[in-house]
Amino acid sequence: MKHPIFSISLIAFVFVLTSFAPPAKFKYTSTEGNFSITFPADYETANKDTEDFTSVETQSSFEDQLYFVSCSTHKMEISEHESLAATSLESFNEAMGGRITQQSTWSIKKHKGLQADIEIPSDNIRAKYRVVLIGQFQYQVVVMSESSKWNQVNADKFINSFKLKK
C-alpha cells in the first residue's frame, strides 16, 4: 500500500520540478559579426551575397512569433551610420506596408541606431525593428507576429539578448 503512494508522490514531485524548469534557450554566436543573441527556439541561418554586401540572416519561430537577426558586412566604405539606419528603417517599413507607431534611438556601445514599433494593418501584424551600423557592419533585429498573438515578454527577451562582443 505504501509503495503506490510513494510512486505517485515521486511522479508528482518530478512533474512539479520540471514545470518550473526554465525553457530551453538557443544561443546564436556570430564570429564574423562579433555578436550573440538568444533565440527562444531552434534557428536556421542563411547567407546572402550581393555586389554591395554579404549578409548572414538567422531566424526562428516560437509560439506564432518570428524572431530574426541579420548582420550585413558592407563591401564599400560606409559613413553617416545614423542616416543609413534611418534609411534601413524606412525601407523595412515600406517593404512591409507598415506604419511606424513609435520610434526612438537604439544605442549599442555608444553607437546610435534606431528602434521602432510597426503596425502592418493589411495583415494585422505587429513588429519590433532595431537597426544599428558599426564600422562596416549593419545589425538588424526583428520580432513579428499577428497582433493577437503578440508576446511582449518573449519579444523583449530576444531583443535584449543581443550583445556585441567588442
mmCIF file of C-alpha atoms in Angstrom:
data_model
loop_
_atom_site.group_PDB
_atom_site.id
_atom_site.type_symbol
_atom_site.label_atom_id
_atom_site.label_comp_id
_atom_site.label_asym_id
_atom_site.label_seq_id
_atom_site.Cartn_x
_atom_site.Cartn_y
_atom_site.Cartn_z
ATOM 1 C CA MET A 1 0.000 0.000 0.000
ATOM 2 C CA LYS A 2 2.806 2.477 0.816
ATOM 3 C CA HIS A 3 4.621 1.666 -2.412
ATOM 4 C CA PRO A 4 1.950 3.069 -4.820
ATOM 5 C CA ILE A 5 1.586 6.231 -2.709
ATOM 6 C CA PHE A 6 5.349 6.739 -2.792
ATOM 7 C CA SER A 7 5.410 6.259 -6.585
ATOM 8 C CA ILE A 8 2.580 8.709 -7.169
ATOM 9 C CA SER A 9 4.195 11.243 -4.824
ATOM 10 C CA LEU A 10 7.530 10.884 -6.625
ATOM 11 C CA ILE A 11 5.929 11.355 -10.052
ATOM 12 C CA ALA A 12 4.028 14.409 -8.823
ATOM 13 C CA PHE A 13 7.209 15.862 -7.308
ATOM 14 C CA VAL A 14 9.187 15.376 -10.545
ATOM 15 C CA PHE A 15 6.319 16.895 -12.551
ATOM 16 C CA VAL A 16 6.251 19.985 -10.306
ATOM 17 C CA LEU A 17 10.041 20.403 -10.538
ATOM 18 C CA THR A 18 10.115 20.141 -14.332
ATOM 19 C CA SER A 19 7.153 22.514 -14.656
ATOM 20 C CA PHE A 20 9.303 25.283 -13.230
ATOM 21 C CA ALA A 21 12.408 24.469 -15.263
ATOM 22 C CA PRO A 22 13.457 27.348 -17.493
ATOM 23 C CA PRO A 23 12.614 26.904 -21.166
ATOM 24 C CA ALA A 24 15.385 25.837 -23.494
ATOM 25 C CA LYS A 25 17.402 28.668 -24.988
ATOM 26 C CA PHE A 26 19.205 28.624 -28.286
ATOM 27 C CA LYS A 27 22.180 30.976 -28.307
ATOM 28 C CA TYR A 28 23.485 32.093 -31.686
ATOM 29 C CA THR A 29 27.009 33.499 -31.882
ATOM 30 C CA SER A 30 28.432 35.202 -34.963
ATOM 31 C CA THR A 31 32.209 35.250 -35.106
ATOM 32 C CA GLU A 32 32.193 37.405 -38.254
ATOM 33 C CA GLY A 33 29.797 39.976 -36.800
ATOM 34 C CA ASN A 34 31.116 39.664 -33.246
ATOM 35 C CA PHE A 35 27.700 39.380 -31.607
ATOM 36 C CA SER A 36 25.438 36.899 -29.879
ATOM 37 C CA ILE A 37 21.698 36.655 -29.405
ATOM 38 C CA THR A 38 19.465 34.081 -27.728
ATOM 39 C CA PHE A 39 16.543 32.651 -29.682
ATOM 40 C CA PRO A 40 13.547 31.090 -27.919
ATOM 41 C CA ALA A 41 13.640 28.050 -30.252
ATOM 42 C CA ASP A 42 15.957 26.342 -32.699
ATOM 43 C CA TYR A 43 17.017 28.611 -35.562
ATOM 44 C CA GLU A 44 18.071 28.469 -39.213
ATOM 45 C CA THR A 45 20.789 30.535 -40.856
ATOM 46 C CA ALA A 46 21.148 31.607 -44.494
ATOM 47 C CA ASN A 47 23.912 33.526 -46.252
ATOM 48 C CA LYS A 48 23.283 36.168 -48.900
ATOM 49 C CA ASP A 49 25.915 37.727 -51.128
ATOM 50 C CA THR A 50 25.286 40.762 -53.278
ATOM 51 C CA GLU A 51 27.506 43.176 -55.114
ATOM 52 C CA ASP A 52 27.282 45.646 -52.206
ATOM 53 C CA PHE A 53 27.308 43.431 -49.121
ATOM 54 C CA THR A 54 27.351 39.950 -47.635
ATOM 55 C CA SER A 55 24.692 39.090 -45.111
ATOM 56 C CA VAL A 56 24.043 36.333 -42.622
ATOM 57 C CA GLU A 57 20.361 36.020 -41.696
ATOM 58 C CA THR A 58 19.194 33.874 -38.817
ATOM 59 C CA GLN A 59 15.594 33.249 -37.820
ATOM 60 C CA SER A 60 13.402 31.204 -35.558
ATOM 61 C CA SER A 61 9.714 30.820 -34.885
ATOM 62 C CA PHE A 62 8.196 30.255 -31.465
ATOM 63 C CA GLU A 63 4.541 30.422 -30.394
ATOM 64 C CA ASP A 64 3.490 32.031 -33.707
ATOM 65 C CA GLN A 65 6.091 34.774 -33.412
ATOM 66 C CA LEU A 66 9.026 35.242 -35.829
ATOM 67 C CA TYR A 67 12.469 36.144 -34.453
ATOM 68 C CA PHE A 68 15.080 37.424 -36.885
ATOM 69 C CA VAL A 69 18.605 38.833 -36.761
ATOM 70 C CA SER A 70 20.885 39.772 -39.615
ATOM 71 C CA CYS A 71 24.430 41.022 -39.872
ATOM 72 C CA SER A 72 25.439 42.585 -43.170
ATOM 73 C CA THR A 73 29.033 43.420 -43.994
ATOM 74 C CA HIS A 74 29.168 46.279 -46.474
ATOM 75 C CA LYS A 75 31.896 45.960 -49.110
ATOM 76 C CA MET A 76 32.232 49.696 -49.723
ATOM 77 C CA GLU A 77 33.383 52.085 -47.008
ATOM 78 C CA ILE A 78 30.305 53.481 -45.293
ATOM 79 C CA SER A 79 29.837 56.579 -43.206
ATOM 80 C CA GLU A 80 26.851 58.508 -41.879
ATOM 81 C CA HIS A 81 25.749 55.457 -39.927
ATOM 82 C CA GLU A 82 22.766 57.145 -38.288
ATOM 83 C CA SER A 83 21.264 58.311 -41.582
ATOM 84 C CA LEU A 84 21.770 54.831 -43.052
ATOM 85 C CA ALA A 85 19.947 53.375 -40.050
ATOM 86 C CA ALA A 86 17.041 55.722 -40.815
ATOM 87 C CA THR A 87 17.083 54.612 -44.455
ATOM 88 C CA SER A 88 17.074 50.971 -43.356
ATOM 89 C CA LEU A 89 14.088 51.533 -41.066
ATOM 90 C CA GLU A 90 12.199 53.387 -43.801
ATOM 91 C CA SER A 91 12.954 50.630 -46.334
ATOM 92 C CA PHE A 92 11.826 47.883 -43.953
ATOM 93 C CA ASN A 93 8.649 49.751 -43.074
ATOM 94 C CA GLU A 94 7.856 50.472 -46.730
ATOM 95 C CA ALA A 95 8.541 46.871 -47.814
ATOM 96 C CA MET A 96 6.186 45.608 -45.102
ATOM 97 C CA GLY A 97 3.481 48.173 -45.877
ATOM 98 C CA GLY A 98 3.666 49.265 -42.277
ATOM 99 C CA ARG A 99 3.040 52.280 -40.132
ATOM 100 C CA ILE A 100 5.606 53.294 -37.507
ATOM 101 C CA THR A 101 3.797 53.820 -34.197
ATOM 102 C CA GLN A 102 6.870 54.533 -32.051
ATOM 103 C CA GLN A 103 10.464 55.359 -32.915
ATOM 104 C CA SER A 104 13.499 56.121 -30.763
ATOM 105 C CA THR A 105 17.272 55.792 -30.618
ATOM 106 C CA TRP A 106 18.829 52.363 -30.075
ATOM 107 C CA SER A 107 22.304 52.746 -28.589
ATOM 108 C CA ILE A 108 24.814 49.919 -28.603
ATOM 109 C CA LYS A 109 28.212 50.651 -27.048
ATOM 110 C CA LYS A 110 27.932 54.367 -27.859
ATOM 111 C CA HIS A 111 26.790 53.707 -31.442
ATOM 112 C CA LYS A 112 23.385 55.139 -32.292
ATOM 113 C CA GLY A 113 20.828 53.304 -34.374
ATOM 114 C CA LEU A 114 17.043 53.215 -34.385
ATOM 115 C CA GLN A 115 14.286 51.130 -32.889
ATOM 116 C CA ALA A 116 10.644 51.195 -33.881
ATOM 117 C CA ASP A 117 7.294 49.582 -33.255
ATOM 118 C CA ILE A 118 5.480 48.973 -36.515
ATOM 119 C CA GLU A 119 1.898 48.004 -37.318
ATOM 120 C CA ILE A 120 1.082 46.314 -40.611
ATOM 121 C CA PRO A 121 -2.698 46.763 -40.824
ATOM 122 C CA SER A 122 -3.241 44.841 -44.073
ATOM 123 C CA ASP A 123 -2.074 41.605 -42.402
ATOM 124 C CA ASN A 124 -2.890 42.530 -38.787
ATOM 125 C CA ILE A 125 0.802 42.166 -37.894
ATOM 126 C CA ARG A 126 2.872 43.851 -35.249
ATOM 127 C CA ALA A 127 6.664 44.206 -35.431
ATOM 128 C CA LYS A 128 9.596 45.489 -33.398
ATOM 129 C CA TYR A 129 12.559 46.543 -35.506
ATOM 130 C CA ARG A 130 16.051 47.606 -34.445
ATOM 131 C CA VAL A 131 18.977 48.615 -36.627
ATOM 132 C CA VAL A 132 22.469 49.934 -35.931
ATOM 133 C CA LEU A 133 25.556 50.332 -38.106
ATOM 134 C CA ILE A 134 29.031 49.980 -36.634
ATOM 135 C CA GLY A 135 32.020 50.240 -38.925
ATOM 136 C CA GLN A 136 31.185 48.142 -41.994
ATOM 137 C CA PHE A 137 28.569 46.051 -40.122
ATOM 138 C CA GLN A 138 24.806 46.592 -40.171
ATOM 139 C CA TYR A 139 22.839 44.747 -37.483
ATOM 140 C CA GLN A 140 19.071 44.255 -37.685
ATOM 141 C CA VAL A 141 16.924 42.605 -35.024
ATOM 142 C CA VAL A 142 13.232 41.957 -35.718
ATOM 143 C CA VAL A 143 10.290 40.304 -33.978
ATOM 144 C CA MET A 144 6.958 39.910 -35.816
ATOM 145 C CA SER A 145 3.615 38.236 -35.266
ATOM 146 C CA GLU A 146 -0.099 38.658 -35.686
ATOM 147 C CA SER A 147 -1.239 41.353 -33.295
ATOM 148 C CA SER A 148 -3.496 38.939 -31.403
ATOM 149 C CA LYS A 149 -0.601 36.524 -30.824
ATOM 150 C CA TRP A 150 1.997 39.132 -29.807
ATOM 151 C CA ASN A 151 4.064 38.107 -26.775
ATOM 152 C CA GLN A 152 5.802 41.184 -25.369
ATOM 153 C CA VAL A 153 7.819 39.244 -22.779
ATOM 154 C CA ASN A 154 9.329 36.913 -25.393
ATOM 155 C CA ALA A 155 9.951 39.800 -27.807
ATOM 156 C CA ASP A 156 11.786 41.787 -25.120
ATOM 157 C CA LYS A 157 13.863 38.783 -24.022
ATOM 158 C CA PHE A 158 15.010 38.165 -27.588
ATOM 159 C CA ILE A 159 15.767 41.777 -28.463
ATOM 160 C CA ASN A 160 17.511 42.485 -25.166
ATOM 161 C CA SER A 161 19.691 39.375 -25.521
ATOM 162 C CA PHE A 162 21.553 40.973 -28.469
ATOM 163 C CA LYS A 163 25.135 41.558 -27.305
ATOM 164 C CA LEU A 164 28.154 42.880 -29.172
ATOM 165 C CA LYS A 165 31.411 41.237 -28.201
ATOM 166 C CA LYS A 166 33.658 44.250 -28.861
#
